[in-house]
Short mmCIF file of C-alpha atoms in Angstrom, two decimals:
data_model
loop_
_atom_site.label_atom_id
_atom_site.label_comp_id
_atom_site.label_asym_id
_atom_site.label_seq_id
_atom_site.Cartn_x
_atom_site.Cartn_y
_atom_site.Cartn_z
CA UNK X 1 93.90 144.72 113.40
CA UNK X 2 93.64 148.21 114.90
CA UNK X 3 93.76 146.61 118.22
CA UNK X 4 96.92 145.14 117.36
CA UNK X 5 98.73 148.10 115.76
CA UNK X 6 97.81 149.99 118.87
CA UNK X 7 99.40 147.86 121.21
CA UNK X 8 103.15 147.71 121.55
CA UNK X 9 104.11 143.90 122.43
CA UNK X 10 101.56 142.77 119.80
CA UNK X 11 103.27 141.59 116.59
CA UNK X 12 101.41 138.95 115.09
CA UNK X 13 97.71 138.80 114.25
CA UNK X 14 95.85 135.75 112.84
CA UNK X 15 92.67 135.95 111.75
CA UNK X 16 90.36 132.86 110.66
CA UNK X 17 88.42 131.69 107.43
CA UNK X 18 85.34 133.23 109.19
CA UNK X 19 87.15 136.13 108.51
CA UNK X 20 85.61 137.78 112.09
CA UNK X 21 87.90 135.89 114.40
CA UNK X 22 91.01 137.41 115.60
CA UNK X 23 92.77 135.19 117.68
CA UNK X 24 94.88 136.29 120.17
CA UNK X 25 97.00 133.59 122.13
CA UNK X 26 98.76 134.96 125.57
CA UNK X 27 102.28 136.87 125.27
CA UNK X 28 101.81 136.69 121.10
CA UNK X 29 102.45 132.94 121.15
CA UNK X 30 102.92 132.06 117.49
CA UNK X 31 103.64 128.68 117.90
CA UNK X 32 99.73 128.32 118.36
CA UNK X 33 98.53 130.40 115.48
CA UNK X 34 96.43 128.51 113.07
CA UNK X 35 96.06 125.16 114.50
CA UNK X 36 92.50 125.07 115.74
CA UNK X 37 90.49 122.36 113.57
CA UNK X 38 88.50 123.55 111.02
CA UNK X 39 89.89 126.87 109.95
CA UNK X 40 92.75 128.01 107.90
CA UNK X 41 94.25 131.34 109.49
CA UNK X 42 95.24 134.29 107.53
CA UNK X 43 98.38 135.34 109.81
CA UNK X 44 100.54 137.97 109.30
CA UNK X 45 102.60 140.28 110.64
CA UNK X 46 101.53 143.16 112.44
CA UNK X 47 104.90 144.88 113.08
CA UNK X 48 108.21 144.59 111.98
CA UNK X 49 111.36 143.61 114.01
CA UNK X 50 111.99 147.21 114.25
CA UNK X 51 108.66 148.23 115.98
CA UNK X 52 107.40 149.42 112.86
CA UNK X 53 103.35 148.90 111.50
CA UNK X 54 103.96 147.01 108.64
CA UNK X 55 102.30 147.39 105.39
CA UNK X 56 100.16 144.22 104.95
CA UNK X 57 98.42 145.18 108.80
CA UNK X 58 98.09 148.96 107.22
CA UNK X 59 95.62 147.38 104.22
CA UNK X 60 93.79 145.03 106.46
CA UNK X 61 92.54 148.32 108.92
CA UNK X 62 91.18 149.48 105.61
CA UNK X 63 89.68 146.63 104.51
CA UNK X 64 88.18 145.88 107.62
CA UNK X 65 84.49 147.21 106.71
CA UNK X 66 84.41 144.91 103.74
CA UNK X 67 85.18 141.87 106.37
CA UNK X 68 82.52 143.23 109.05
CA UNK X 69 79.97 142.92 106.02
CA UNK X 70 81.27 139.40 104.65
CA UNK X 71 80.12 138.40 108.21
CA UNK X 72 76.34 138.83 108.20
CA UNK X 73 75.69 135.97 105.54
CA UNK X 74 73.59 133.28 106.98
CA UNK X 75 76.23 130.53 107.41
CA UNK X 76 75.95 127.37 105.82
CA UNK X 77 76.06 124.23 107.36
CA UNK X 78 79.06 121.59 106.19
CA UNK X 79 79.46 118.37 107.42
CA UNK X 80 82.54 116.86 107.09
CA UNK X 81 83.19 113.15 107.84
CA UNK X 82 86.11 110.59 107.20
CA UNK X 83 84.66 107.22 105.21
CA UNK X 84 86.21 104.15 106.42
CA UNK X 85 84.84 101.31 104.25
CA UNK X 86 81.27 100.06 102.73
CA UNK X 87 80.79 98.73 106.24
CA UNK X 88 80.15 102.23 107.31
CA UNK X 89 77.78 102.92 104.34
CA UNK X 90 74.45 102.24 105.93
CA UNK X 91 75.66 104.62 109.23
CA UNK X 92 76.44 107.56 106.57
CA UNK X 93 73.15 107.41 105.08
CA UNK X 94 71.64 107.25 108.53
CA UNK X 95 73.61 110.09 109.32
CA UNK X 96 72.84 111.99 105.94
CA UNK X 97 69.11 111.34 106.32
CA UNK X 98 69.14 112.75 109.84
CA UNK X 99 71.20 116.10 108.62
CA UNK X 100 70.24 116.54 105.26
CA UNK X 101 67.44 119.16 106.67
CA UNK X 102 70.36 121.23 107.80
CA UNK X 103 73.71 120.93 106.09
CA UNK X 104 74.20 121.97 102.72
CA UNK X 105 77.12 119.93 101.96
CA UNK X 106 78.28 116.87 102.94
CA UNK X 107 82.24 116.50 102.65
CA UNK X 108 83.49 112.73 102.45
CA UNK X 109 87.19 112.65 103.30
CA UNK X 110 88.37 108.86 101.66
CA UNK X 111 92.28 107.88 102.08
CA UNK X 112 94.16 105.04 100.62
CA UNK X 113 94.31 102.00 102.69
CA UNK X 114 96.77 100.37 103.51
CA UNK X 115 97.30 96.41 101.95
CA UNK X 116 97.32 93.42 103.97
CA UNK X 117 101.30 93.03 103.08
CA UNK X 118 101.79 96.40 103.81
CA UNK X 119 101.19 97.82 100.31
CA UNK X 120 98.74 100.58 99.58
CA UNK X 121 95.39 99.01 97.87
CA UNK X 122 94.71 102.67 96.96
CA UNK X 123 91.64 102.89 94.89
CA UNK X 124 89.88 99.71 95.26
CA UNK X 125 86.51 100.30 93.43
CA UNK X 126 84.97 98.38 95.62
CA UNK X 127 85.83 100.35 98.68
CA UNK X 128 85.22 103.26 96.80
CA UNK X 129 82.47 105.74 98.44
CA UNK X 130 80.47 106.75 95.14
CA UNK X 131 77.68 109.57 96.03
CA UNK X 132 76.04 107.85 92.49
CA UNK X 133 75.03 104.49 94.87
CA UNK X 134 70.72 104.19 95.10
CA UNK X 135 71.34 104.52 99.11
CA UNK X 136 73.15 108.41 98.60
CA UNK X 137 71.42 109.78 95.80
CA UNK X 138 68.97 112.00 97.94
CA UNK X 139 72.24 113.97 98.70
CA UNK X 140 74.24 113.87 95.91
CA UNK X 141 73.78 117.01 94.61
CA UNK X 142 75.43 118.32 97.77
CA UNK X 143 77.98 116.01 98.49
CA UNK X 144 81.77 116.53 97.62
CA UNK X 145 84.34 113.58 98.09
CA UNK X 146 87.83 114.63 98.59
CA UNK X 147 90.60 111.85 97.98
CA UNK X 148 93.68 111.63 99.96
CA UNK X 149 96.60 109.74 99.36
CA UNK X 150 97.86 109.24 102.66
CA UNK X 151 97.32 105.74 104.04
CA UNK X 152 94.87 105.47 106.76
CA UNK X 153 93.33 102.17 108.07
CA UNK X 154 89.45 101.56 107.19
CA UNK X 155 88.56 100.83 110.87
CA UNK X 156 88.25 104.11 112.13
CA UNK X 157 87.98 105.50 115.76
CA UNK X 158 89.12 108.83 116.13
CA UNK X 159 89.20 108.11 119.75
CA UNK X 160 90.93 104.68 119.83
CA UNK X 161 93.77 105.55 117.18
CA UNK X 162 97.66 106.11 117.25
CA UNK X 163 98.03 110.14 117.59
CA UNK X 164 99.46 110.92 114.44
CA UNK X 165 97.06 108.55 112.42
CA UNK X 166 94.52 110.55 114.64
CA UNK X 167 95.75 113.84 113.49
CA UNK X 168 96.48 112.74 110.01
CA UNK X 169 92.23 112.59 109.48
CA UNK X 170 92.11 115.87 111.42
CA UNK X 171 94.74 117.50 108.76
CA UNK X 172 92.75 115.71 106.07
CA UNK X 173 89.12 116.76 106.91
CA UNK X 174 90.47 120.56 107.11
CA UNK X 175 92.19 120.18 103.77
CA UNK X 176 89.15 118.74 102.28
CA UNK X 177 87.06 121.74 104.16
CA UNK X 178 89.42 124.39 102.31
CA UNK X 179 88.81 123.39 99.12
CA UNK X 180 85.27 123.19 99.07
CA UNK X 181 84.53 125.39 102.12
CA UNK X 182 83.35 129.06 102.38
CA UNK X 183 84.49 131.77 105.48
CA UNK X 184 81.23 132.03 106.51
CA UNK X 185 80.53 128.04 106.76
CA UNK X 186 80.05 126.27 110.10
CA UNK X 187 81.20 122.82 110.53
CA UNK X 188 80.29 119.77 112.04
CA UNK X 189 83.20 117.06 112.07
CA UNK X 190 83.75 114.02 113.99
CA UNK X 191 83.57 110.27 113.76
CA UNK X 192 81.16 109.09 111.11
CA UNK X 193 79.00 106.85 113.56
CA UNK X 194 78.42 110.09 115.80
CA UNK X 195 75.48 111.63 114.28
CA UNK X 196 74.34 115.07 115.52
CA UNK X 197 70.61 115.23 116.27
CA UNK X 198 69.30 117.94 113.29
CA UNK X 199 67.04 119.42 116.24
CA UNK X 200 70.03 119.87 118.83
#
């Protein structure tokens, strides 16, 4: 922040949920600020139209110690995936199993689905992930499923699908990560059926 109030053309500063990450995007680009996957920015301004420091960037040079020291807690681990049906049930467990040495909480991001006339099934209990079932159990404890109600089809490839379906799982895995997510968290994200190796 001191950075920024020191330098003249710099107006707008944007820090992230790790709360040690300024980011700084060429000429002050704004358009940019807060879209990386993942993290929520804090952005505000650092000057006024007039040239001015303005107050908010004044409070955040003073609290800047307390944010240095927020930063040297051992991250924790959070996986976040998007559930596309029971037929991806025994591939999440796989993928649990392999992690569950490493993460310490498994986020399941589950959307409506859409009917086969067009109409939303919503919550069909049946397609329903349930941390409660025998095969998920082991992880309950540290599992979190966040609904959404946006419609999103259960055969999911977040390589093969339409753009803004694509995004719309994106959007919905860093909603579900800022509810139950802490600044000092790292996450892993991705399709479900590509499972990190815990040793990599």
């Amino acid at each position: 922040v001191q950075a920024c109030t020191d330098c003249s053309r710099c107006r707008v500063v944007s820090f992230s949920r790790k709360e040690k990450d300024c980011s700084w995007y060429a000429e002050c680009d704004t358009a940019k600020l807060g879209d990386a996957f993942g993290t929520y920015h804090r952005s505000f301004l650092v000057r006024g139209a007039e040239g001015s420091v303005t107050a908010e960037a004044t409070a955040a040079v003073r609290t800047a110690p307390e944010l240095e020291l927020a930063t040297q807690v051992t991250p924790r681990v959070v996986d976040v995936v998007v559930y596309g049906g029971p037929h991806y049930d025994a591939v999440l467990e796989l993928r649990m199993r392999e992690l569950n040495e490493i993460v310490g909480l498994f986020i399941v991001v589950q959307h409506a689905r859409p009917g086969a006339g067009g109409g939303i099934r919503g919550r069909d209990a049946s397609r329903t992930f349930s941390p409660a079932q025998p095969r998920f159990q082991p992880f309950a404890n540290k599992t979190e499923v966040w609904h959404s109600e946006k419609v999103v089809d259960e055969f999911l490839d977040l390589d093969v699908m339409n753009g803004a379906e694509r995004n719309l799982c994106f959007e919905s895995m860093r909603d579900a990560f800022a509810e139950f997510g802490r600044p000092t968290d790292v996450v892993l994200a991705g399709d479900i059926d590509e499972v990190p190796r815990a040793g990599r």
